[in-house]
Coordinates of C-alpha atoms and ligand atoms in Angstrom, one line a residue:
Chain A
X512 CA -53.3 -8.5 -81.8
X513 CA -49.8 -7.4 -81.7
X514 CA -49.9 -6.3 -78.3
X515 CA -47.7 -9.0 -77.1
X516 CA -44.8 -7.2 -78.7
X517 CA -45.3 -4.2 -76.8
X518 CA -41.9 -3.3 -74.9
X519 CA -43.0 -1.6 -71.5
X520 CA -40.2 0.8 -70.2
X521 CA -38.8 -0.3 -66.8
X522 CA -38.8 3.2 -65.7
X523 CA -42.6 3.3 -66.0
X524 CA -43.7 1.0 -63.3
X525 CA -47.0 -0.9 -63.5
X526 CA -48.6 0.9 -60.6
X527 CA -48.5 4.4 -62.5
X528 CA -51.7 5.8 -62.3
X529 CA -53.8 8.7 -61.0
X530 CA -53.8 9.5 -57.4
X531 CA -55.0 12.6 -55.6
X532 CA -51.8 12.8 -53.6
X533 CA -49.8 12.5 -56.8
X534 CA -51.9 15.3 -58.3
X535 CA -51.0 17.4 -55.1
X536 CA -47.4 16.8 -55.6
X537 CA -47.6 17.8 -59.6
X538 CA -49.6 21.1 -58.5
X539 CA -46.9 21.5 -55.8
X540 CA -44.1 21.4 -58.4
X541 CA -45.9 23.5 -60.8
X542 CA -46.5 26.2 -58.4
X543 CA -43.0 26.3 -56.9
X544 CA -41.2 26.1 -60.2
X545 CA -42.4 29.3 -61.4
X546 CA -40.3 32.5 -60.5
X547 CA -43.6 34.6 -60.3
X548 CA -44.6 32.5 -57.3
X549 CA -41.3 32.8 -55.5
X550 CA -41.5 36.6 -56.2
X551 CA -44.9 37.0 -54.9
X552 CA -44.3 35.2 -51.8
X553 CA -41.0 37.0 -51.1
X554 CA -42.8 40.3 -51.3
X555 CA -45.5 39.3 -48.9
X556 CA -43.1 38.7 -46.3
X557 CA -40.5 41.5 -47.0
X558 CA -43.4 44.1 -47.3
X559 CA -45.3 42.7 -44.5
X560 CA -42.5 42.6 -41.9
X561 CA -40.9 45.6 -43.3
X562 CA -44.0 47.9 -43.1
X563 CA -44.9 46.3 -39.5
X564 CA -41.3 47.3 -38.5
X565 CA -41.7 50.8 -39.8
X566 CA -44.8 51.7 -38.2
X567 CA -43.7 50.2 -34.7
X568 CA -40.7 52.4 -35.1
X569 CA -42.5 55.5 -35.8
X570 CA -44.9 54.8 -33.1
X571 CA -48.3 55.0 -35.5
X572 CA -51.4 53.9 -33.8
X573 CA -49.9 54.1 -30.3
X574 CA -49.3 57.7 -29.6
X575 CA -49.5 58.6 -26.2
X576 CA -49.8 55.3 -24.9
X577 CA -48.5 54.4 -21.6
X578 CA -49.6 50.8 -21.3
X579 CA -49.6 47.8 -23.5
X580 CA -52.4 47.8 -26.1
X581 CA -52.9 43.9 -27.5
X582 CA -55.5 45.5 -30.1
X583 CA -52.8 47.8 -31.4
X584 CA -50.1 45.2 -31.4
X585 CA -52.2 43.0 -33.6
X586 CA -53.1 46.0 -35.8
X587 CA -49.6 46.8 -36.2
X588 CA -48.3 43.1 -37.0
X589 CA -50.7 42.3 -39.3
X590 CA -50.7 45.7 -41.5
X591 CA -49.2 43.5 -44.4
X592 CA -52.6 42.2 -45.1
X593 CA -53.6 45.4 -46.9
X594 CA -51.2 44.8 -49.9
X595 CA -50.5 40.8 -49.0
X596 CA -54.3 40.4 -50.1
X597 CA -53.7 41.8 -53.3
X598 CA -50.3 39.9 -54.2
X599 CA -52.1 36.6 -52.9
X600 CA -55.1 37.5 -55.2
X601 CA -52.9 38.1 -58.2
X602 CA -50.9 34.8 -57.6
X603 CA -54.2 32.7 -57.4
X604 CA -55.5 34.0 -60.7
X605 CA -52.3 33.5 -62.4
X606 CA -52.1 29.9 -61.1
X607 CA -54.7 28.8 -63.5
X608 CA -54.9 31.7 -66.0
X609 CA -50.9 31.2 -66.7
X610 CA -52.2 27.7 -67.6
X611 CA -55.0 28.9 -70.0
X612 CA -52.5 31.7 -71.6
X613 CA -49.8 29.3 -72.5
X614 CA -51.9 26.3 -73.2
X615 CA -50.5 24.4 -70.1
X616 CA -54.0 23.7 -69.2
X617 CA -54.3 21.2 -72.2
X618 CA -51.4 19.3 -70.9
X619 CA -52.6 19.6 -67.2
X620 CA -56.2 18.2 -68.2
X621 CA -55.0 15.4 -70.6
X622 CA -53.0 14.1 -67.6
X623 CA -56.2 14.4 -65.3
X624 CA -59.1 14.1 -67.4
X625 CA -61.5 14.3 -64.6
X626 CA -60.5 17.8 -64.3
X627 CA -62.2 18.7 -60.5
X628 CA -59.3 16.9 -58.9
X629 CA -56.8 19.5 -60.6
X630 CA -59.0 22.4 -59.1
X631 CA -59.2 20.5 -55.6
X632 CA -55.2 19.9 -55.7
X633 CA -54.3 23.4 -56.9
X634 CA -56.7 25.0 -53.9
X635 CA -55.2 23.1 -51.3
X636 CA -51.5 23.5 -52.4
X637 CA -52.0 27.3 -52.7
X638 CA -54.0 27.4 -49.5
X639 CA -51.4 25.5 -47.3
X640 CA -48.6 27.5 -49.3
X641 CA -50.0 31.2 -49.1
X642 CA -51.2 30.5 -45.5
X643 CA -47.8 29.3 -44.5
X644 CA -46.2 32.4 -46.1
X645 CA -48.6 34.4 -44.4
X646 CA -48.1 33.1 -41.1
X647 CA -44.2 33.7 -41.5
X648 CA -45.0 37.2 -42.1
X649 CA -47.5 37.7 -39.4
X650 CA -45.5 36.0 -36.5
X651 CA -42.2 37.6 -38.3
X652 CA -44.0 41.1 -37.9
X653 CA -44.8 40.5 -34.5
X654 CA -41.4 39.3 -33.8
X655 CA -39.7 42.3 -35.7
X656 CA -41.7 44.8 -33.6
X657 CA -41.3 43.3 -30.2
X658 CA -38.2 44.9 -29.3
X659 CA -39.0 48.4 -30.6
X660 CA -42.2 48.3 -28.7
X661 CA -40.7 46.4 -25.5
X662 CA -38.3 49.7 -25.6
X663 CA -41.2 51.7 -24.8
X664 CA -42.9 49.3 -22.5
X665 CA -45.8 48.6 -25.0
X666 CA -44.6 45.0 -25.9
X667 CA -47.4 42.3 -25.9
X668 CA -46.3 38.5 -25.7
X669 CA -47.8 35.7 -27.8
X670 CA -49.4 34.5 -24.6
X671 CA -52.0 37.1 -24.7
X672 CA -55.3 35.8 -25.2
X673 CA -56.5 36.1 -28.5
X674 CA -53.2 37.5 -30.0
X675 CA -51.9 34.4 -31.7
X676 CA -55.0 33.3 -33.1
X677 CA -55.4 36.7 -34.7
X678 CA -52.1 36.5 -36.5
X679 CA -52.9 32.9 -37.4
X680 CA -56.4 34.6 -38.7
X681 CA -54.6 37.1 -40.5
X682 CA -52.3 34.2 -42.5
X683 CA -55.3 32.1 -43.2
X684 CA -57.1 35.1 -44.7
X685 CA -54.3 35.6 -47.2
X686 CA -54.6 31.6 -48.0
X687 CA -58.4 31.8 -48.7
X688 CA -57.8 35.2 -50.6
X689 CA -55.3 33.4 -52.9
X690 CA -58.0 30.2 -53.2
X691 CA -60.8 32.7 -53.8
X692 CA -58.8 34.5 -56.6
X693 CA -58.0 31.0 -58.1
X694 CA -61.7 30.0 -58.4
X695 CA -62.5 33.5 -60.2
X696 CA -59.4 32.8 -62.4
X697 CA -60.9 29.4 -63.3
X698 CA -64.2 30.8 -64.0
X699 CA -63.0 33.8 -66.2
X700 CA -59.7 32.2 -67.9
X701 CA -58.2 35.5 -68.3
X702 CA -55.4 36.8 -66.2
X703 CA -56.8 40.6 -66.7
X704 CA -60.5 39.6 -66.2
X705 CA -59.5 37.4 -63.1
X706 CA -57.4 40.2 -61.4
X707 CA -60.0 42.8 -62.1
X708 CA -62.7 40.6 -60.7
X709 CA -61.0 39.5 -57.4
X710 CA -59.4 43.0 -57.0
X711 CA -63.0 44.3 -57.6
X712 CA -64.2 42.2 -54.6
X713 CA -61.7 42.8 -52.4
X714 CA -60.7 46.6 -52.9
X715 CA -64.0 48.1 -54.6
X716 CA -66.8 46.9 -52.6
X717 CA -65.5 48.0 -49.4
X718 CA -64.9 51.5 -50.8
X719 CA -68.4 51.8 -52.9
X720 CA -70.2 50.3 -49.9
X721 CA -69.8 53.7 -47.4
X722 CA -71.2 55.6 -50.4
X723 CA -73.9 53.4 -50.9
X724 CA -74.9 53.6 -47.4
X725 CA -75.8 57.4 -47.8
X726 CA -78.7 55.9 -50.2
X727 CA -79.8 52.8 -48.7
X728 CA -79.7 51.7 -45.2
X729 CA -79.4 48.0 -45.6
X730 CA -75.6 48.7 -47.2
X731 CA -74.5 49.2 -43.3
X732 CA -76.0 45.6 -42.5
X733 CA -74.1 43.9 -45.3
X734 CA -70.9 45.8 -44.8
X735 CA -69.4 43.2 -42.1
X736 CA -70.1 40.3 -44.5
X737 CA -68.1 41.4 -47.4
X738 CA -65.0 39.6 -48.2
X739 CA -62.4 42.2 -46.9
X740 CA -64.1 43.3 -44.2
X741 CA -64.7 39.8 -43.0
X742 CA -61.2 39.1 -43.4
X743 CA -60.4 42.0 -41.0
X744 CA -62.4 40.2 -38.6
X745 CA -60.2 37.2 -38.8
X746 CA -57.4 39.3 -37.6
X747 CA -58.6 40.9 -34.9
X748 CA -59.1 40.3 -31.0
X749 CA -62.3 38.8 -29.8
X750 CA -64.7 41.6 -28.5
X751 CA -64.0 43.8 -25.8
X752 CA -65.1 47.4 -25.3
X753 CA -62.0 48.7 -26.1
X754 CA -61.5 46.6 -29.3
X755 CA -64.9 47.8 -30.7
X756 CA -63.8 51.5 -29.9
X757 CA -60.5 51.2 -31.9
X758 CA -62.1 49.8 -34.9
X759 CA -64.8 52.2 -35.1
X760 CA -67.2 50.0 -37.4
X761 CA -68.7 46.8 -36.2
X762 CA -66.8 43.9 -37.3
X763 CA -67.7 39.9 -37.1
X764 CA -66.4 38.1 -34.3
X765 CA -63.0 36.4 -35.6
X766 CA -64.5 32.8 -35.9
X767 CA -67.5 34.0 -37.9
X768 CA -65.4 36.2 -40.1
X769 CA -63.5 33.1 -41.1
X770 CA -66.5 31.2 -42.1
X771 CA -67.8 33.9 -44.0
X772 CA -64.4 34.3 -45.9
X773 CA -64.6 30.6 -46.6
X774 CA -68.3 30.8 -47.9
X775 CA -67.1 33.4 -50.3
X776 CA -64.1 31.3 -51.4
X777 CA -66.3 28.2 -51.7
X778 CA -68.7 30.0 -53.9
X779 CA -65.9 31.2 -56.2
X780 CA -64.6 27.7 -56.4
X781 CA -67.9 26.0 -57.2
X782 CA -68.4 28.6 -60.1
X783 CA -65.0 27.7 -61.3
X784 CA -65.4 24.1 -60.9
X785 CA -68.7 24.3 -63.0
X786 CA -66.8 26.1 -65.9
X787 CA -63.9 23.8 -65.8
X788 CA -66.0 20.7 -66.0
X789 CA -68.3 22.0 -68.8
X790 CA -66.3 24.1 -71.2
X791 CA -63.8 22.9 -73.7
X792 CA -60.1 23.0 -72.5
Chain B
X1320 CA -57.4 1.1 -80.6
X1321 CA -59.3 4.4 -81.0
X1322 CA -63.0 4.0 -82.4
X1323 CA -64.9 6.8 -83.5
X1324 CA -68.8 6.6 -83.5
X1325 CA -70.8 9.5 -85.4
X1326 CA -68.2 11.8 -84.0
X1327 CA -69.4 15.4 -84.3
X1328 CA -68.1 18.6 -83.0
X1329 CA -69.8 22.1 -83.7
X1330 CA -68.6 25.2 -82.7
X1331 CA -71.6 27.5 -82.8
X1332 CA -72.9 27.3 -86.3
X1333 CA -69.7 25.9 -87.6
X1334 CA -69.4 22.3 -88.0
X1335 CA -65.6 21.2 -87.4
X1336 CA -66.4 17.6 -87.3
X1337 CA -69.3 16.0 -89.1
X1338 CA -70.5 12.6 -87.7
X1339 CA -67.4 10.5 -88.4
X1340 CA -66.5 7.0 -88.0
X1341 CA -63.4 5.5 -87.8
X1342 CA -60.9 3.0 -86.2
X1343 CA -57.2 3.5 -85.6
X1344 CA -55.7 -0.1 -85.3
X1345 CA -52.6 -1.2 -83.3
X1346 CA -49.3 -1.8 -84.9
X1347 CA -49.3 0.2 -87.7
X1348 CA -49.0 4.0 -88.3
X1349 CA -52.3 5.7 -89.3
X1350 CA -52.3 9.1 -91.0
X1351 CA -54.7 11.6 -90.4
X1352 CA -54.6 13.4 -93.3
X1353 CA -56.6 16.8 -94.4
X1354 CA -56.2 20.7 -95.3
X1355 CA -56.0 23.0 -92.6
X1356 CA -59.5 23.3 -91.1
X1357 CA -60.5 19.9 -91.8
X1358 CA -61.0 18.9 -88.3
X1359 CA -58.2 17.0 -87.5
X1360 CA -56.9 18.6 -84.3
X1361 CA -60.5 19.0 -82.9
X1362 CA -60.9 15.2 -83.4
X1363 CA -57.7 14.6 -81.7
X1364 CA -58.5 17.0 -78.7
X1365 CA -62.0 14.8 -78.6
X1366 CA -60.1 11.8 -78.3
X1367 CA -58.3 13.0 -75.2
X1368 CA -61.5 14.5 -73.5
X1369 CA -60.3 18.0 -74.0
X1370 CA -63.1 19.0 -76.3
X1371 CA -66.7 17.4 -75.5
X1372 CA -68.2 15.9 -78.6
X1373 CA -71.5 17.6 -79.7
X1374 CA -72.7 14.1 -80.6
X1375 CA -71.2 10.7 -81.1
X1376 CA -68.4 9.4 -78.9
X1377 CA -65.2 8.2 -79.4
X1378 CA -63.2 5.7 -77.2
X1379 CA -59.7 4.7 -76.7
X1380 CA -59.2 0.8 -75.8
X1381 CA -62.8 0.3 -75.3
X1382 CA -63.3 3.1 -72.8
X1383 CA -63.8 7.0 -72.9
X1384 CA -60.3 8.7 -72.4
X1385 CA -61.8 10.0 -68.9
X1386 CA -62.5 7.0 -67.7
X1387 CA -58.9 5.6 -67.6
X1388 CA -57.1 5.1 -64.3
X1389 CA -53.7 5.8 -65.8
X1390 CA -54.7 8.2 -69.0
X1391 CA -50.8 9.0 -69.5
X1392 CA -50.1 5.2 -70.0
X1393 CA -53.1 4.8 -72.0
X1394 CA -52.3 7.8 -74.5
X1395 CA -49.7 10.1 -75.3
X1396 CA -50.6 13.0 -77.1
X1397 CA -48.8 16.1 -78.6
X1398 CA -51.2 18.8 -79.4
X1399 CA -51.0 21.4 -82.4
X1400 CA -50.5 24.4 -80.3
X1401 CA -47.9 24.7 -77.4
X1402 CA -49.5 23.2 -74.3
X1403 CA -46.5 24.0 -72.0
X1404 CA -46.1 27.0 -69.4
X1405 CA -43.5 29.2 -70.8
X1406 CA -42.0 30.0 -67.3
X1407 CA -41.0 26.5 -66.3
X1408 CA -37.9 24.6 -67.2
X1409 CA -38.5 21.7 -69.5
X1410 CA -37.3 19.2 -66.6
X1411 CA -39.7 20.7 -64.4
X1412 CA -42.7 20.7 -66.6
X1413 CA -42.0 17.0 -67.4
X1414 CA -41.6 16.3 -63.9
X1415 CA -44.7 17.8 -62.9
X1416 CA -46.6 15.9 -65.7
X1417 CA -45.1 12.7 -64.6
X1418 CA -45.8 13.2 -61.0
X1419 CA -49.6 13.0 -61.2
X1420 CA -49.3 9.2 -62.4
X1421 CA -46.4 8.7 -59.8
X1422 CA -43.9 8.5 -62.6
X1423 CA -40.5 9.4 -61.4
X1424 CA -37.3 11.3 -62.5
X1425 CA -35.8 8.5 -63.9
X1426 CA -38.2 8.3 -66.8
X1427 CA -38.5 12.1 -67.3
X1428 CA -34.7 11.9 -67.9
X1429 CA -35.2 9.1 -70.3
X1430 CA -37.6 11.1 -72.5
X1431 CA -35.7 14.1 -72.5
X1432 CA -32.6 11.9 -73.7
X1433 CA -34.6 10.2 -76.1
X1434 CA -35.9 13.8 -77.4
X1435 CA -32.3 15.1 -77.5
X1436 CA -33.2 17.8 -75.3
X1437 CA -30.5 17.2 -72.5
X1438 CA -28.8 20.5 -73.3
X1439 CA -31.8 22.7 -72.7
X1440 CA -33.7 20.6 -70.0
X1441 CA -32.9 23.0 -67.5
X1442 CA -33.8 26.2 -69.6
X1443 CA -37.2 27.7 -69.4
X1444 CA -39.6 26.7 -72.1
X1445 CA -40.4 30.5 -73.3
X1446 CA -37.0 30.5 -75.1
X1447 CA -37.4 27.6 -77.1
X1448 CA -37.5 27.4 -80.8
X1449 CA -40.5 25.6 -82.6
X1450 CA -38.3 22.7 -83.1
X1451 CA -37.5 22.2 -79.4
X1452 CA -41.0 23.0 -78.5
X1453 CA -42.2 19.9 -80.8
X1454 CA -39.5 17.8 -79.2
X1455 CA -40.7 18.7 -75.8
X1456 CA -44.2 17.9 -76.5
X1457 CA -43.1 14.7 -77.9
X1458 CA -41.2 14.0 -74.8
X1459 CA -44.2 14.8 -72.8
X1460 CA -46.4 12.5 -75.1
X1461 CA -43.9 9.5 -74.4
X1462 CA -43.7 10.2 -70.6
X1463 CA -46.1 7.4 -69.5
X1464 CA -44.9 4.7 -72.3
X1465 CA -48.3 5.0 -73.6
X1466 CA -50.1 2.2 -75.6
X1467 CA -51.8 4.8 -78.0
X1468 CA -49.7 7.9 -79.3
X1469 CA -51.4 10.7 -80.9
X1470 CA -49.3 13.4 -82.4
X1471 CA -50.8 16.7 -84.2
X1472 CA -48.4 17.9 -87.0
X1473 CA -45.4 16.6 -85.2
X1474 CA -43.1 17.8 -87.9
X1475 CA -44.0 21.3 -87.7
X1476 CA -40.9 23.3 -87.2
X1477 CA -38.7 20.4 -87.1
X1478 CA -35.5 20.7 -89.2
X1479 CA -34.8 17.8 -91.7
X1480 CA -32.9 15.8 -88.7
X1481 CA -36.0 16.1 -86.8
X1482 CA -38.2 15.3 -89.3
X1483 CA -36.4 11.9 -89.7
X1484 CA -36.2 11.4 -86.1
X1485 CA -40.1 11.6 -85.8
X1486 CA -40.5 9.3 -88.8
X1487 CA -38.0 6.5 -87.3
X1488 CA -39.7 7.1 -83.9
X1489 CA -43.3 6.5 -84.7
X1490 CA -42.3 3.5 -87.2
X1491 CA -40.6 2.0 -84.1
X1492 CA -43.5 2.7 -81.6
X1493 CA -46.0 0.9 -84.5
X1494 CA -43.5 -1.9 -84.8
X1495 CA -43.6 -2.5 -80.8
X1496 CA -47.5 -2.8 -81.3
X1497 CA -48.8 0.7 -80.2
X1498 CA -51.4 2.4 -81.9
X1499 CA -50.1 5.3 -83.5
X1500 CA -52.3 8.4 -85.0
X1501 CA -50.3 11.1 -87.0
X1502 CA -51.7 14.0 -88.5
X1503 CA -50.5 16.2 -91.2
X1504 CA -51.8 18.5 -93.8
X1505 CA -48.5 17.5 -96.1
X1506 CA -49.1 14.6 -98.2
X1507 CA -45.4 13.8 -98.7
X1508 CA -44.6 13.1 -95.1
X1509 CA -47.6 10.7 -94.9
X1510 CA -46.4 9.0 -98.1
X1511 CA -43.2 8.2 -96.3
X1512 CA -44.6 7.5 -92.7
X1513 CA -47.9 5.7 -92.6
X1514 CA -49.3 2.5 -93.3
X1515 CA -52.7 3.4 -93.3
X1516 CA -54.8 6.7 -94.2
X1517 CA -57.7 8.7 -92.9
X1518 CA -58.5 11.3 -95.2
X1519 CA -60.5 14.5 -93.8
X1520 CA -62.1 17.0 -95.7
X1521 CA -64.4 19.4 -94.3
X1522 CA -65.0 17.7 -91.1
X1523 CA -65.9 14.1 -93.2
X1524 CA -64.0 11.2 -93.7
X1525 CA -63.3 11.3 -97.6
X1526 CA -61.2 8.2 -97.4
X1527 CA -60.2 5.4 -95.0
X1528 CA -57.6 2.7 -96.7
X1529 CA -54.1 1.6 -96.8
X1530 CA -52.0 4.4 -98.5
X1531 CA -51.7 2.4 -101.7
X1532 CA -55.6 1.8 -102.1
X1533 CA -56.1 5.6 -101.5
X1534 CA -53.7 6.3 -104.7
X1535 CA -55.2 3.5 -106.8
X1536 CA -59.0 4.6 -106.0
X1537 CA -58.7 7.9 -105.9
X1538 CA -56.5 8.6 -109.3
X1539 CA -57.2 5.3 -110.9
X1540 CA -60.0 6.7 -112.9
X1541 CA -58.9 9.5 -113.9
X1542 CA -58.1 10.1 -117.8
X1543 CA -56.4 13.0 -119.3
X1544 CA -58.2 13.9 -122.6
X1545 CA -57.3 16.7 -125.2
X1546 CA -60.0 17.4 -127.8
X1547 CA -61.0 20.3 -129.9
X1548 CA -64.6 20.1 -129.0
X1549 CA -64.3 19.6 -125.3
X1550 CA -68.1 20.9 -124.8
X1551 CA -69.7 18.3 -126.9
X1552 CA -67.4 15.5 -125.4
X1553 CA -68.6 16.7 -122.2
X1554 CA -72.3 16.5 -122.9
X1555 CA -71.6 13.0 -124.5
X1556 CA -70.0 11.5 -121.2
X1557 CA -72.1 13.7 -118.8
X1558 CA -73.4 11.3 -116.0
X1559 CA -73.9 11.3 -112.4
X1560 CA -70.6 10.3 -110.9
X1561 CA -68.5 11.5 -113.9
X1562 CA -66.5 14.9 -113.5
X1563 CA -64.6 16.8 -116.3
X1564 CA -62.0 19.4 -114.8
X1565 CA -60.4 21.6 -117.4
X1566 CA -56.7 22.2 -117.0
X1567 CA -54.8 25.7 -118.0
X1568 CA -53.4 24.2 -121.0
X1569 CA -56.6 23.1 -122.5
X1570 CA -56.7 19.5 -121.7
X1571 CA -59.7 18.1 -119.3
X1572 CA -59.2 15.7 -116.7
X1573 CA -62.2 12.9 -116.4
X1574 CA -62.7 10.9 -113.5
X1575 CA -65.4 8.1 -113.2
X1576 CA -64.7 6.4 -116.7
X1577 CA -62.1 4.6 -118.1
X1578 CA -60.0 5.5 -121.2
X1579 CA -61.8 2.9 -123.4
X1580 CA -65.4 4.2 -122.3
X1581 CA -64.5 8.0 -123.1
X1582 CA -62.6 6.8 -126.3
X1583 CA -65.9 5.0 -127.5
X1584 CA -68.1 7.5 -126.4
X1585 CA -66.2 10.1 -128.6
X1586 CA -66.2 7.8 -131.5
X1587 CA -69.9 7.3 -131.5
X1588 CA -70.5 10.9 -131.1
X1589 CA -67.9 11.9 -133.8
X1590 CA -65.6 13.7 -131.4
X1591 CA -62.0 14.0 -132.5
X1592 CA -59.7 13.0 -129.6
X1593 CA -55.9 14.2 -129.8
X1594 CA -54.8 12.9 -126.4
X1595 CA -56.2 10.2 -124.0
X1596 CA -54.2 9.0 -121.1
X1597 CA -55.0 7.3 -118.1
X1598 CA -53.4 8.9 -115.0
X1599 CA -51.6 6.6 -112.7
X1600 CA -51.8 8.6 -109.4
X1601 CA -49.4 9.8 -106.7
X1602 CA -50.6 10.4 -103.2
X1603 CA -50.3 14.3 -104.1
X1604 CA -52.8 13.6 -106.9
X1605 CA -55.1 11.4 -104.7
X1606 CA -55.3 13.7 -101.8
X1607 CA -56.0 16.8 -104.1
X1608 CA -58.8 14.8 -105.9
X1609 CA -60.2 13.9 -102.3
X1610 CA -60.0 17.3 -100.9
X1611 CA -60.5 19.5 -103.6
X1612 CA -63.6 21.4 -102.9
X1613 CA -65.5 20.9 -106.4
X1614 CA -65.1 17.2 -106.3
X1615 CA -65.0 16.8 -102.7
X1616 CA -67.4 14.2 -102.5
X1617 CA -68.5 13.0 -106.0
X1618 CA -65.2 11.4 -106.3
X1619 CA -64.8 10.0 -102.9
X1620 CA -65.2 6.3 -104.0
X1621 CA -63.0 5.1 -101.1
X1622 CA -65.0 6.3 -98.3
X1623 CA -66.2 3.9 -96.0
X1624 CA -68.4 5.9 -93.8
X1625 CA -72.1 4.1 -93.8
X1626 CA -73.3 7.5 -95.0
X1627 CA -71.3 7.3 -98.1
X1628 CA -71.9 3.6 -98.4
X1629 CA -75.8 4.3 -98.2
X1630 CA -75.7 6.9 -100.9
Ligands
ADP2959 N1 -62.2 26.4 -80.1 C1 -62.8 26.6 -81.6 N2 -63.9 27.5 -81.8 C2 -64.3 27.7 -82.8 N3 -64.1 27.3 -84.2 C3 -62.8 26.4 -83.7 C4 -62.1 25.7 -82.9 N4 -61.4 25.1 -83.0 C5 -61.4 24.7 -84.4 N5 -62.4 25.4 -85.0 C6 -62.9 25.3 -86.3 O1 -63.1 24.0 -86.7 C7 -62.7 23.7 -87.9 C8 -61.7 22.6 -87.6 O2 -60.6 22.9 -87.3 P1 -59.3 21.9 -86.9 O3 -59.7 20.9 -86.1 O4 -58.3 22.9 -86.2 O5 -58.9 21.8 -88.2 P2 -57.5 21.0 -88.5 O6 -56.4 20.5 -87.3 O7 -57.7 20.0 -89.5 O8 -56.6 22.2 -89.2 C9 -62.2 25.1 -88.6 O9 -63.0 25.4 -89.3 C10 -61.9 25.9 -87.1 O10 -61.6 27.2 -87.5
MG2960 MG1 -54.7 21.1 -86.9

């Protein structure tokens, strides 16, 4: 009746409405405007590159080597994955549980009431950002260690078959780890719970499984398919005899490892999506 | 317009909102009034699709909130609890909210100015006072230039200047033809701001009328009586919808009867009457009458829910 007297603000255009790219942009602004994000990502790069350089300088893993060993170079360059995955997981959990603990989630879901686009946008933004930072870390580590190894005649160039894909695999693994943790955080809605659950999957399962294999024989069979072992597989060279030897346990081929990590991530995201859709904000 | 039909929300065994029906019309300020725990916030969260109704439904301009393509242009909502990440600056928070709808930085600056937040816009929200937080929440609610504005206890934590600001703001929004729903557990605030009242008590609508009507109907039939033999008077006038409340000073307040009816009844029973005064109510009295536990439903003459009408 009185709608005719509504005075629209000229700064809110009539085409203002929800679209997925806009939700992506919103999530990008949210993720990059928190100091904790910048700290976490900075730490992944600094620790990753620093540790690789240290290991290469001290010659760990290449004792007595006289010829370049691509497998050892990959291992050295991707050494930062070990704690990089933990930082990525914490970042992924906090991306959503930080919204629950502060109440921000209600603002978020009031703006995007369909809810699932929020989780999709968070996943995509997080994956791209963490993978990119992972790539900077891995290729940065390779570059930082190159002169040290070159001086000993042990350096391996990026053109080496399988080397660049292994470094990229490590980067993508970090991105997927963050999204895997995001799914658990969405499911559990608590920072402590989400961090405990994701670190449990990443750290505790690979520790417990060898003990379990003393009791049951299927433990060895599932070992390559657990989250972090499949992640290690993503960051290795495709099989040759020397690779098998240096790893000392059976790992999946890099591509299959990637699919296994992706499957874990999709399961976690699905559980998170169901909780997000069903429960009150 | 907001329309609720048999809207119900249960948390486990507790019924927070108990099958309520109401309409909030555009062009006026509707006060959503009720004591703490009455179900106001829960109802508002259901309007914005944050809580799912156990049964019944609520629509905004004919659609469920989540079906709107531009929710922020449809409804702006300030929730009772803070709903902002404490680690982000006010500006980035608003920018992120606006981005979901492709609303630009110029509108963000506009609402920051409107809410008087210029000096703290680039500070992190964690350090904000309660009043600053409320202003940021209101700024966020106005981002999409929404046709419907829902504010849950907006004057909480505001200084007198802020309270005046909210009052002027919501009156202005209503004058522009918007639908405005404003909750409070404080009567005095509503008396000055609202045109229409929906009073909630224990999850039910106990009154839905203009402010004047609520006062007239809820308190119009109250009479203060002073008599040396209250017990006998009580027996004489006792009936279904008559309530007698004893006051501390020995007087009693009778509702459901006119002074004439009480006087006549006392005379015919031979009960002495020392005082007989019709109480012309304030909104405060009306509110207390409507929401006080012991008289909660019996005195709800202005209720318009179908259940109440059928009684
Ligand atoms: N998330 C919740 N879980 C359980 N009970 C709730 C929840 N939210 C509200 N309640 C209960 O529902 C009732 C109504 O609460 P609320 O809507 O906050 O009332 P008001 O805003 O009128 O003070 C209260 O008894 C409250 O304890
Ligand atoms: Mg409330």
